[in-house]
Coordinates of C-alpha atoms and ligand atoms in Angstrom, one line a residue:
X1 CA -169.4 -77.6 183.8
X2 CA -170.7 -74.3 182.3
X3 CA -173.8 -74.2 180.1
X4 CA -174.5 -72.3 177.0
X5 CA -178.0 -71.8 175.5
X6 CA -178.1 -71.1 171.7
X7 CA -181.2 -70.2 169.7
X8 CA -181.6 -71.1 166.1
X9 CA -179.2 -74.0 166.4
X10 CA -180.4 -76.3 163.6
X11 CA -178.1 -74.8 160.9
X12 CA -175.7 -72.1 160.0
X13 CA -173.7 -70.3 162.7
X14 CA -176.0 -71.6 165.4
X15 CA -175.2 -75.3 164.6
X16 CA -171.5 -74.6 164.6
X17 CA -171.8 -72.8 167.9
X18 CA -173.1 -76.0 169.4
X19 CA -170.1 -77.9 168.2
X20 CA -167.6 -75.3 169.4
X21 CA -169.1 -74.9 172.9
X22 CA -169.0 -78.7 173.3
X23 CA -165.4 -78.7 172.2
X24 CA -164.6 -76.1 174.8
X25 CA -166.1 -78.4 177.5
X26 CA -169.5 -76.6 178.0
X27 CA -172.9 -78.3 178.1
X28 CA -175.3 -76.9 175.5
X29 CA -179.0 -76.3 175.5
X30 CA -179.8 -75.9 171.8
X31 CA -183.1 -74.6 170.5
X32 CA -184.6 -75.1 167.1
X33 CA -188.0 -74.5 165.4
X34 CA -190.1 -77.2 163.8
X35 CA -187.9 -80.3 163.9
X36 CA -184.2 -80.4 164.7
X37 CA -182.0 -80.8 161.7
X38 CA -180.3 -84.2 161.3
X39 CA -176.9 -82.5 162.2
X40 CA -178.4 -81.1 165.4
X41 CA -180.1 -84.4 166.3
X42 CA -176.7 -86.2 165.8
X43 CA -175.0 -83.7 168.2
X44 CA -177.8 -84.2 170.6
X45 CA -176.7 -87.9 171.1
X46 CA -174.2 -86.4 173.5
X47 CA -175.3 -86.3 177.1
X48 CA -174.0 -82.7 177.1
X49 CA -176.6 -81.5 174.6
X50 CA -180.2 -80.9 175.4
X51 CA -182.7 -79.8 172.8
X52 CA -185.7 -77.6 173.2
X53 CA -188.1 -76.4 170.5
X54 CA -188.4 -72.7 170.3
X55 CA -190.0 -70.4 167.8
X56 CA -188.5 -67.2 169.1
X57 CA -191.5 -65.0 168.2
X58 CA -193.8 -67.2 170.2
X59 CA -194.1 -65.2 173.4
X60 CA -195.7 -67.9 175.5
X61 CA -193.2 -70.5 174.3
X62 CA -190.4 -68.1 175.3
X63 CA -191.8 -67.6 178.7
X64 CA -192.5 -71.3 179.2
X65 CA -188.9 -72.2 178.3
X66 CA -187.7 -69.6 180.9
X67 CA -189.9 -71.2 183.5
X68 CA -188.8 -74.8 182.5
X69 CA -185.1 -73.9 182.8
X70 CA -185.5 -71.5 185.8
X71 CA -183.9 -74.0 188.3
X72 CA -180.9 -74.6 185.9
X73 CA -177.9 -72.4 185.5
X74 CA -177.2 -70.8 182.2
X75 CA -173.7 -69.2 182.0
X76 CA -173.9 -68.0 178.4
X77 CA -177.0 -67.2 176.3
X78 CA -176.4 -66.8 172.6
X79 CA -179.2 -65.1 170.8
X80 CA -178.4 -66.3 167.4
X81 CA -181.7 -66.9 165.6
X82 CA -182.3 -64.3 162.9
X83 CA -183.5 -63.7 159.4
X84 CA -182.5 -61.5 156.5
X85 CA -186.1 -60.5 156.0
X86 CA -188.2 -60.4 152.8
X87 CA -186.8 -60.6 149.3
X88 CA -188.2 -57.2 148.5
X89 CA -186.5 -54.6 150.7
X90 CA -186.1 -51.6 148.4
X91 CA -187.5 -48.4 149.8
X92 CA -190.5 -48.5 147.4
X93 CA -191.1 -52.2 147.7
X94 CA -191.0 -53.2 151.4
X95 CA -194.3 -54.3 152.8
X96 CA -195.0 -53.1 156.4
X97 CA -195.9 -56.6 157.5
X98 CA -192.7 -58.1 156.2
X99 CA -190.6 -55.3 157.8
X100 CA -192.4 -55.8 161.2
X101 CA -191.9 -59.6 161.0
X102 CA -188.2 -59.0 160.5
X103 CA -188.2 -56.8 163.6
X104 CA -190.2 -59.4 165.5
X105 CA -187.5 -62.0 164.9
X106 CA -184.3 -60.0 164.9
X107 CA -185.0 -57.3 167.4
X108 CA -187.9 -58.1 169.8
X109 CA -187.2 -61.8 170.3
X110 CA -183.6 -61.5 171.6
X111 CA -184.8 -59.2 174.3
X112 CA -187.8 -61.4 175.2
X113 CA -185.5 -64.6 175.3
X114 CA -183.0 -62.7 177.4
X115 CA -185.6 -61.6 179.8
X116 CA -187.2 -65.0 180.1
X117 CA -183.9 -66.6 180.9
X118 CA -182.8 -64.1 183.6
X119 CA -183.6 -66.5 186.5
X120 CA -181.2 -69.1 184.9
X121 CA -178.5 -66.4 184.1
X122 CA -178.7 -65.0 187.7
X123 CA -177.6 -68.4 189.0
X124 CA -174.3 -68.2 187.1
X125 CA -171.1 -66.7 188.6
X126 CA -170.2 -65.0 185.3
X127 CA -173.5 -64.7 183.3
X128 CA -173.2 -63.4 179.7
X129 CA -175.7 -62.6 177.0
X130 CA -174.1 -62.6 173.6
X131 CA -176.4 -61.5 170.7
X132 CA -175.5 -62.2 167.1
X133 CA -176.1 -58.9 165.5
X134 CA -174.5 -57.5 162.2
X135 CA -172.2 -54.9 161.0
X136 CA -175.1 -54.0 158.7
X137 CA -176.8 -52.4 161.8
X138 CA -173.8 -50.2 162.5
X139 CA -173.9 -46.5 161.7
X140 CA -170.4 -46.6 160.3
X141 CA -171.2 -49.4 157.8
X142 CA -172.3 -48.1 154.4
X143 CA -174.6 -49.8 151.9
X144 CA -178.0 -49.4 150.4
X145 CA -181.2 -51.3 150.4
X146 CA -182.0 -54.2 152.8
X147 CA -184.0 -51.7 154.9
X148 CA -185.7 -54.3 157.0
X149 CA -182.5 -56.2 157.9
X150 CA -180.3 -53.2 158.5
X151 CA -182.8 -51.4 160.6
X152 CA -183.7 -54.5 162.7
X153 CA -180.0 -55.1 163.5
X154 CA -179.4 -51.3 164.3
X155 CA -182.4 -51.5 166.7
X156 CA -181.1 -54.8 168.1
X157 CA -177.8 -53.1 168.9
X158 CA -179.6 -50.3 170.8
X159 CA -181.8 -52.9 172.6
X160 CA -178.7 -54.7 173.8
X161 CA -177.0 -51.5 174.8
X162 CA -180.0 -50.6 177.0
X163 CA -180.1 -54.1 178.4
X164 CA -176.4 -54.0 179.3
X165 CA -177.1 -51.0 181.4
X166 CA -180.3 -52.4 183.0
X167 CA -178.6 -55.7 183.9
X168 CA -175.4 -54.1 185.2
X169 CA -176.8 -54.3 188.8
X170 CA -177.0 -58.1 188.3
X171 CA -173.5 -58.3 187.0
X172 CA -174.8 -59.8 183.7
X173 CA -172.5 -59.0 180.7
X174 CA -174.4 -58.1 177.5
X175 CA -172.6 -57.8 174.2
X176 CA -173.8 -57.8 170.6
X177 CA -171.4 -59.5 168.1
X178 CA -170.9 -59.1 164.4
X179 CA -170.2 -62.7 163.3
X180 CA -168.4 -61.8 160.1
X181 CA -169.8 -62.3 156.6
X182 CA -170.3 -66.1 156.8
X183 CA -171.0 -68.8 154.2
X184 CA -174.4 -69.9 155.5
X185 CA -177.8 -70.0 153.8
X186 CA -178.0 -66.4 154.8
X187 CA -174.5 -65.2 153.9
X188 CA -174.3 -67.2 150.6
X189 CA -171.4 -69.2 149.1
X190 CA -169.2 -66.2 148.3
X191 CA -169.0 -64.9 151.9
X192 CA -165.6 -64.3 153.6
X193 CA -165.5 -66.9 156.3
X194 CA -166.8 -70.4 157.1
X195 CA -169.4 -71.0 159.8
X196 CA -166.7 -72.9 161.6
X197 CA -164.4 -69.9 161.7
X198 CA -167.2 -67.6 162.8
X199 CA -168.5 -69.9 165.5
X200 CA -164.9 -70.7 166.8
X201 CA -164.3 -67.0 167.2
X202 CA -167.6 -66.3 168.9
X203 CA -167.1 -69.1 171.4
X204 CA -163.6 -68.0 172.2
X205 CA -164.9 -64.5 172.8
X206 CA -167.9 -65.5 174.8
X207 CA -165.9 -67.9 177.0
X208 CA -163.4 -65.1 177.8
X209 CA -166.0 -62.3 178.3
X210 CA -166.1 -60.6 181.7
X211 CA -168.3 -57.9 183.1
X212 CA -165.9 -55.0 182.4
X213 CA -166.6 -55.5 178.7
X214 CA -170.4 -55.2 179.0
X215 CA -172.1 -52.9 176.5
X216 CA -169.3 -53.4 173.9
X217 CA -170.1 -54.3 170.3
X218 CA -167.6 -56.9 169.2
X219 CA -166.6 -58.7 166.0
X220 CA -166.4 -62.5 165.8
X221 CA -162.6 -62.3 166.2
X222 CA -162.6 -60.2 169.3
X223 CA -162.1 -56.7 168.0
X224 CA -164.3 -53.8 169.1
X225 CA -166.9 -52.8 166.4
X226 CA -168.0 -49.2 166.3
X227 CA -171.7 -48.8 166.9
Ligands
NAP301 N1 -174.3 -65.3 157.6 C1 -173.9 -64.0 157.7 O1 -173.0 -63.6 156.9 C2 -174.3 -63.2 158.8 C3 -173.7 -61.9 158.9 C4 -174.1 -61.0 159.9 C5 -175.0 -61.5 160.9 N2 -175.6 -62.7 160.8 C6 -176.5 -63.2 161.8 O2 -176.1 -64.4 162.3 C7 -177.2 -65.1 162.8 C8 -177.3 -66.6 162.2 O3 -177.3 -66.4 160.8 P1 -176.9 -67.6 159.8 O4 -176.0 -67.0 158.8 O5 -176.5 -68.8 160.6 O6 -178.3 -67.8 159.1 P2 -179.1 -69.1 158.7 O7 -178.2 -70.1 158.2 O8 -180.2 -68.6 157.8 O9 -179.7 -69.7 160.0 C9 -180.7 -68.9 160.8 C10 -181.1 -69.7 162.0 O10 -182.1 -68.9 162.7 C11 -183.2 -69.7 162.9 N3 -184.4 -68.9 163.0 C12 -184.9 -67.9 162.1 N4 -186.0 -67.4 162.4 C13 -186.4 -68.1 163.6 C14 -187.5 -68.0 164.4 N5 -188.5 -67.2 164.2 N6 -187.5 -68.8 165.5 C15 -186.5 -69.6 165.8 N7 -185.4 -69.8 165.0 C16 -185.4 -69.0 163.9 C17 -183.3 -70.6 161.7 O11 -184.1 -71.7 162.0 P3 -184.8 -72.6 160.8 O12 -183.7 -73.6 160.4 O13 -186.0 -73.2 161.4 O14 -185.1 -71.6 159.7 C18 -181.8 -71.0 161.6 O15 -181.5 -72.0 162.6 C19 -178.5 -64.3 162.4 O16 -178.9 -63.5 163.5 C20 -177.9 -63.4 161.3 O17 -178.6 -62.2 161.2 C21 -175.2 -63.6 159.8

């Protein structure tokens, strides 16, 4: 049985990823911060779901999780946890601290989590790191404002592109994914697709990913997204 680890699994896309990986027959390690949501706790009644607390910016907690799981195989890591950033993100209103905090969560943490889990990923026959990025980090996507979010996801894309090259010698596939505009707390009620549709697409894509595709930026429904 393959295993997927998902960060930020208490709600939104992350919670639905747990459901869809389970439905595909994978075991799931779900991480949450604070307390797990009721929905996640209910899913964790299955023997195939294990919960671990993880604040992704806590470097020692990330390293400790990697150490704890180092003798277990992880086939698919989904770096899902992320934030939109502060309310004030206009060019004349964005505080440095809030911008850097957004980077800490959206950009630095996925790299740190990926690095910490390498021993577990190296045990897999087809190890994959799938990182939930955003079209808002793409150079071909227009739009103004939201400087912290857009720049953190653009930098995340580059981080994952570099990582894909570094981990090529290990045969680890590394792909960022745009999950669609999704009706979560972050995406809002008028977004295009449901968390179920997004998660189903990401799981389908992640389960079928092979090393030839490493370094590709995908959309949730399996199309190639321009960087
Ligand atoms: N929704 C969209 O339309 C959309 C579009 C493009 C990309 N995305 C990306 O998709 C991913 C999931 O977003 P979503 O829409 O599901 O958002 P969401 O409903 O706001 O959920 C975000 C999840 O990330 C977790 N999280 C945030 N900061 C964390 C931290 N420091 N440590 C650990 N966990 C943390 C949250 O945990 P708590 O419950 O503890 O806060 C929550 O589980 C994000 O990376 C987001 O940027 C979303």
